[in-house]
Short mmCIF file of C-alpha atoms and ligand atoms in Angstrom, two decimals:
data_model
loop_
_atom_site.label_atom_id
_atom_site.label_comp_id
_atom_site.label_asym_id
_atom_site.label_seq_id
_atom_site.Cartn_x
_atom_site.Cartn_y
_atom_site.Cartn_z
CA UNK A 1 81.37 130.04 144.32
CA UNK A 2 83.66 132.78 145.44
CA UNK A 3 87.38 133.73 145.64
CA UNK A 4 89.18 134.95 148.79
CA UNK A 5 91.25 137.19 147.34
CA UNK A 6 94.11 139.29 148.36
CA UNK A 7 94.10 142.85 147.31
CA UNK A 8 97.88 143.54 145.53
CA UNK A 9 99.10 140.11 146.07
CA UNK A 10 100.30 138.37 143.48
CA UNK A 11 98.96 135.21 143.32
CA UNK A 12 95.41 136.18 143.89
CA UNK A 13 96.17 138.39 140.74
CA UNK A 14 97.14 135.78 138.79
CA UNK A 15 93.55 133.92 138.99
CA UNK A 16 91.74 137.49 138.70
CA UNK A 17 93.58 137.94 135.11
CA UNK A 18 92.63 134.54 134.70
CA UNK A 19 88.58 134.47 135.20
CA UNK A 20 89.05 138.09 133.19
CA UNK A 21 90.01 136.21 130.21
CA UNK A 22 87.43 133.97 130.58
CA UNK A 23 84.67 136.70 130.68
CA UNK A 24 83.95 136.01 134.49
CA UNK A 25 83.19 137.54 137.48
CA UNK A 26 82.89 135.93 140.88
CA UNK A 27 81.75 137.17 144.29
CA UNK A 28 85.70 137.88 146.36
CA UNK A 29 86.06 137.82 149.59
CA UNK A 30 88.80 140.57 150.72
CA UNK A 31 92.13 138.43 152.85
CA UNK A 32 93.89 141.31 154.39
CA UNK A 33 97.57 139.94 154.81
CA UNK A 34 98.74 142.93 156.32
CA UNK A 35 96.24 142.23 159.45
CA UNK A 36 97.23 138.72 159.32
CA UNK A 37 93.81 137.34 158.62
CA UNK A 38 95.31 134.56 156.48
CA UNK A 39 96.53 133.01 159.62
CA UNK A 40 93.01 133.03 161.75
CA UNK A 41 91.59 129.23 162.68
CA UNK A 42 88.60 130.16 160.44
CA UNK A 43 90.91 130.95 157.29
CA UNK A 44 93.10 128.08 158.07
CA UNK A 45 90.16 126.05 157.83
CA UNK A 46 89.78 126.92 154.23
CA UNK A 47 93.49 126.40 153.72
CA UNK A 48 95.77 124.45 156.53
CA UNK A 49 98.85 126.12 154.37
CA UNK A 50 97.37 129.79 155.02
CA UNK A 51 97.94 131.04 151.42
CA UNK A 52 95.72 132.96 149.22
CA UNK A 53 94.20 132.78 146.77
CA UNK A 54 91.35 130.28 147.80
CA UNK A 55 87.99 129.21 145.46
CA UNK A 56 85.01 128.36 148.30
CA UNK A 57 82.64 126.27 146.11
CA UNK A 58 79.14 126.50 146.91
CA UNK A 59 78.99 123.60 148.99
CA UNK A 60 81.82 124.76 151.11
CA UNK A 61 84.59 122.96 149.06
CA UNK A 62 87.79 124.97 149.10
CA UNK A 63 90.15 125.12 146.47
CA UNK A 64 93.67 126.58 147.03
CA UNK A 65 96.63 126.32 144.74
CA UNK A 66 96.30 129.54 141.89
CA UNK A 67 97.26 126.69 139.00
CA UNK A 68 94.30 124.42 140.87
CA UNK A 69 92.22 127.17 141.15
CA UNK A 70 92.77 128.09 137.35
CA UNK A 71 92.61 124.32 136.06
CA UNK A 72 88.90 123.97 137.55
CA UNK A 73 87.52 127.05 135.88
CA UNK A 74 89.18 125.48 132.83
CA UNK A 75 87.46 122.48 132.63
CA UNK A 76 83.67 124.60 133.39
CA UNK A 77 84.38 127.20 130.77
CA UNK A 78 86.78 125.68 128.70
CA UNK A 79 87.00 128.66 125.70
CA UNK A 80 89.04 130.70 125.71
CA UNK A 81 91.70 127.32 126.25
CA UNK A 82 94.31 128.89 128.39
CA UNK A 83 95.94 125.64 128.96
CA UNK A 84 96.69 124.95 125.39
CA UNK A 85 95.33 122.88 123.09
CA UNK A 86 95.89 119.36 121.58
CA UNK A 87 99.11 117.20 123.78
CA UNK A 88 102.06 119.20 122.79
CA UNK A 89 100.75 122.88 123.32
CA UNK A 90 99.10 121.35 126.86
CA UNK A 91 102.71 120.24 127.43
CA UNK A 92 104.42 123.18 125.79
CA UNK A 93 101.76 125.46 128.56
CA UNK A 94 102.66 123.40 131.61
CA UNK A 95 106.54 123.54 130.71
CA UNK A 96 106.67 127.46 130.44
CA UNK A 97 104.12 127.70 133.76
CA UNK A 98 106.23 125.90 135.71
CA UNK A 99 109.60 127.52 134.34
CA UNK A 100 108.12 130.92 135.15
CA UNK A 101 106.77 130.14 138.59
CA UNK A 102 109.25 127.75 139.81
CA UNK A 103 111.89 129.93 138.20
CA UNK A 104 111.24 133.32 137.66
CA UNK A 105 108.71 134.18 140.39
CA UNK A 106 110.66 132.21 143.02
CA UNK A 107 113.38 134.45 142.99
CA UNK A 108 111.06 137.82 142.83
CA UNK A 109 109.26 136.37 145.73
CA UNK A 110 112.51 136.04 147.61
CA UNK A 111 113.95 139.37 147.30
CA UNK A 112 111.00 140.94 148.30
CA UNK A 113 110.54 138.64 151.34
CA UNK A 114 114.31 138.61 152.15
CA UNK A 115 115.28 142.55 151.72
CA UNK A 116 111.59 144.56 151.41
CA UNK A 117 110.58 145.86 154.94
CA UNK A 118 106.93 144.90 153.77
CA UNK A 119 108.73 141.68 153.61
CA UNK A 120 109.77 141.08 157.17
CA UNK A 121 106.72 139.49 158.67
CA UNK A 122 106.62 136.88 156.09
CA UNK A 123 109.78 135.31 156.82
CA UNK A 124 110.64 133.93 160.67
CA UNK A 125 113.78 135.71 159.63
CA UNK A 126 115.17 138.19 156.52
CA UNK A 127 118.33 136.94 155.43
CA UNK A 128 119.53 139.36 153.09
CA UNK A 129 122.11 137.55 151.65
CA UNK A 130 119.72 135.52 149.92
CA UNK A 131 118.02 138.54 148.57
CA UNK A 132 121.39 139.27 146.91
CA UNK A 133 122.13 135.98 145.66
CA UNK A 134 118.33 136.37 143.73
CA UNK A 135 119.17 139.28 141.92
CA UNK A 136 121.04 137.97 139.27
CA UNK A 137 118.77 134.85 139.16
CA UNK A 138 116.11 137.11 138.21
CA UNK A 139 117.90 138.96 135.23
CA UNK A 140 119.13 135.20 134.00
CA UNK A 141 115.57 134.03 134.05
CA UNK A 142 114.00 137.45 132.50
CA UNK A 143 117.25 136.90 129.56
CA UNK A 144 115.97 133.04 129.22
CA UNK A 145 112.30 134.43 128.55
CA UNK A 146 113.51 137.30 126.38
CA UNK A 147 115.02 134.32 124.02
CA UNK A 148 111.61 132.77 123.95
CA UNK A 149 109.97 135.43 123.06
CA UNK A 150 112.19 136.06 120.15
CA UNK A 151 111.05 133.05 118.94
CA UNK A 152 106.80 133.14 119.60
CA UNK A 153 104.19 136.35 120.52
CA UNK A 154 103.50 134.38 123.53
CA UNK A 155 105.46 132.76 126.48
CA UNK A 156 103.95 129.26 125.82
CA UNK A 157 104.18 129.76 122.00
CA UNK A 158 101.61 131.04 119.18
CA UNK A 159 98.17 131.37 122.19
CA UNK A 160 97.87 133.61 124.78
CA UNK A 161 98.27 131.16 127.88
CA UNK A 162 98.06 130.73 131.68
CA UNK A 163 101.77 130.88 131.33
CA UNK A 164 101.63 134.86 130.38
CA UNK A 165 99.56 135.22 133.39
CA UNK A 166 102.15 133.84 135.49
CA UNK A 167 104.90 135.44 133.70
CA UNK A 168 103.02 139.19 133.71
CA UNK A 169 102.44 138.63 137.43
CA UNK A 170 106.16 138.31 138.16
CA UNK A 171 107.82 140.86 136.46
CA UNK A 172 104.95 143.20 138.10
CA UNK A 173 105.97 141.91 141.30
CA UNK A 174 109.54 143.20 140.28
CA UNK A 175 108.37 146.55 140.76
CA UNK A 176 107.91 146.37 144.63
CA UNK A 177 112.27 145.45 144.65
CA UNK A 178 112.45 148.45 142.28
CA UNK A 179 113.64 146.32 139.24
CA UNK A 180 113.21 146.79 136.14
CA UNK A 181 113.41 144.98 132.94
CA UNK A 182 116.76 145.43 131.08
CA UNK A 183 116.42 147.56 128.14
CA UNK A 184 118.22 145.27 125.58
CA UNK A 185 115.37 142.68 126.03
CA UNK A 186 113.50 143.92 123.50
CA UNK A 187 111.44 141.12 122.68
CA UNK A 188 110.47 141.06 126.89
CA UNK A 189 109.62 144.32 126.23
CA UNK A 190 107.22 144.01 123.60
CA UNK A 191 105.97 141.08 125.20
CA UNK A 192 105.46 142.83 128.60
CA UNK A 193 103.56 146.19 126.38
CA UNK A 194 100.69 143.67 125.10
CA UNK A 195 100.24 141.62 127.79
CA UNK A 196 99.46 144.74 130.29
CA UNK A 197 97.15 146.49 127.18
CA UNK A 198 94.61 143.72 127.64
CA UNK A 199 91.84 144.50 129.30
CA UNK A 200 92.66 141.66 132.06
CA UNK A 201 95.87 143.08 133.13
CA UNK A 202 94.02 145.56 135.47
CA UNK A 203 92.49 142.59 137.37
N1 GSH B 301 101.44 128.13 145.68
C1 GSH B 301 100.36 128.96 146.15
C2 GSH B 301 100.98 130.14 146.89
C3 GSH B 301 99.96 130.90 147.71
C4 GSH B 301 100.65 132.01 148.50
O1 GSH B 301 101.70 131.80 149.13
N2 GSH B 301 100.05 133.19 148.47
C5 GSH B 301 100.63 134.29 149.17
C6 GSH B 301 100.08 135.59 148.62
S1 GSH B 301 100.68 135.92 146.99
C7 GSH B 301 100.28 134.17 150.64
O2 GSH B 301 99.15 133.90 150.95
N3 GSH B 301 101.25 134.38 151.53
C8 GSH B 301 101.00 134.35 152.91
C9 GSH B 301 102.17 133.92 153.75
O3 GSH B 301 103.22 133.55 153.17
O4 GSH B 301 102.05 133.99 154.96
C10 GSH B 301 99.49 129.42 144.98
O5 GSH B 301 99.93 129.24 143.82
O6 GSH B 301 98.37 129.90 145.15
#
């Protein structure tokens, strides 16, 4: 089994801190982006939709999809559950995943792609207006977490979950559109100062 990978991306991060927590280490395979070898008729064999990251099982199975990706390794080492545990905290994980990426990430990934130079060739065009209209959907959805996390240690609750991974991953992403979390979310903040002390943030 191994992982292409993607240097600084983010969602090849996201299943790096995610076989950290599980005490594993596979074999990666480095995607450059930059030198567009995401988009070559070998890697789009792997993955028609040219994204990374992708699992290559031994038998030449490929895997894309991070949450895909993340669900198999689940269900072969299954402790430490980062999926939840039990219906409602499986729910309660899925909700909070979903809210971050769909939510939160979304509009981090389109600032970047819509008003970063490193950007550009992502996008058949910038359109910088939707950069700008992102802005303050980030700050709404970094508020909305900052509520749940006056509420629980962790995004999805009590546990330590895939849905920190995702969320961690984001607001890291924030850096590259030089934003930063506001100061009066204090409870994001403390959040944000665990998460990146484990030893799996540096994956
Ligand atoms: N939904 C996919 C997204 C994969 C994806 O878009 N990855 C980015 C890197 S973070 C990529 O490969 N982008 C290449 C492109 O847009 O051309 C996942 O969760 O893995």
């Amino acid at each position: 089994m191994r992982l292409h990978d993607g240097g600084r991306a983010p969602n090849p991060r996201r299943v790096r801190i995610f076989l950290a927590e599980k005490g594993l280490a596979l074999p990666l395979v480095p995607v450059d982006m930059t030198k567009h070898e995401h988009r070559t008729e070998s890697f789009r064999a792997l993955n028609p939709y040219r994204g990374i990251p992708v699992l290559e099982l031994d038998d030449g199975t490929a895997i894309s999809e991070s949450v895909a990706i993340c669900r198999y390794i689940e269900e072969l080492h299954p402790e430490p559950p980062l999926f939840g545990v039990g219906a409602l905290e499986r729910a309660r994980v899925e909700m909070w995943n979903r809210r971050i990426e769909f939510g939160l990430y979304t509009a981090v990934q389109a600032v970047f792609r819509h008003s970063h130079p490193g950007g550009a060739w992502l996008e058949a065009r910038q359109v910088p207006e939707w950069a700008e209209l992102n802005k303050p959907r980030v700050i709404e959805h970094l508020s909305l977490l900052d509520a749940q996390l006056a509420l629980h240690p962790h995004v999805a609750g009590e546990r330590y979950s895939i849905a920190d991974i995702t969320a961690l991953v984001a607001v890291d992403f924030m850096r590259i559109n030089r934003t930063a979390i506001p100061d009066d979310l204090k409870h994001l903040l403390r959040w944000k100062a665990a998460v990146s002390a484990r030893a799996s943030a540096s994956a």
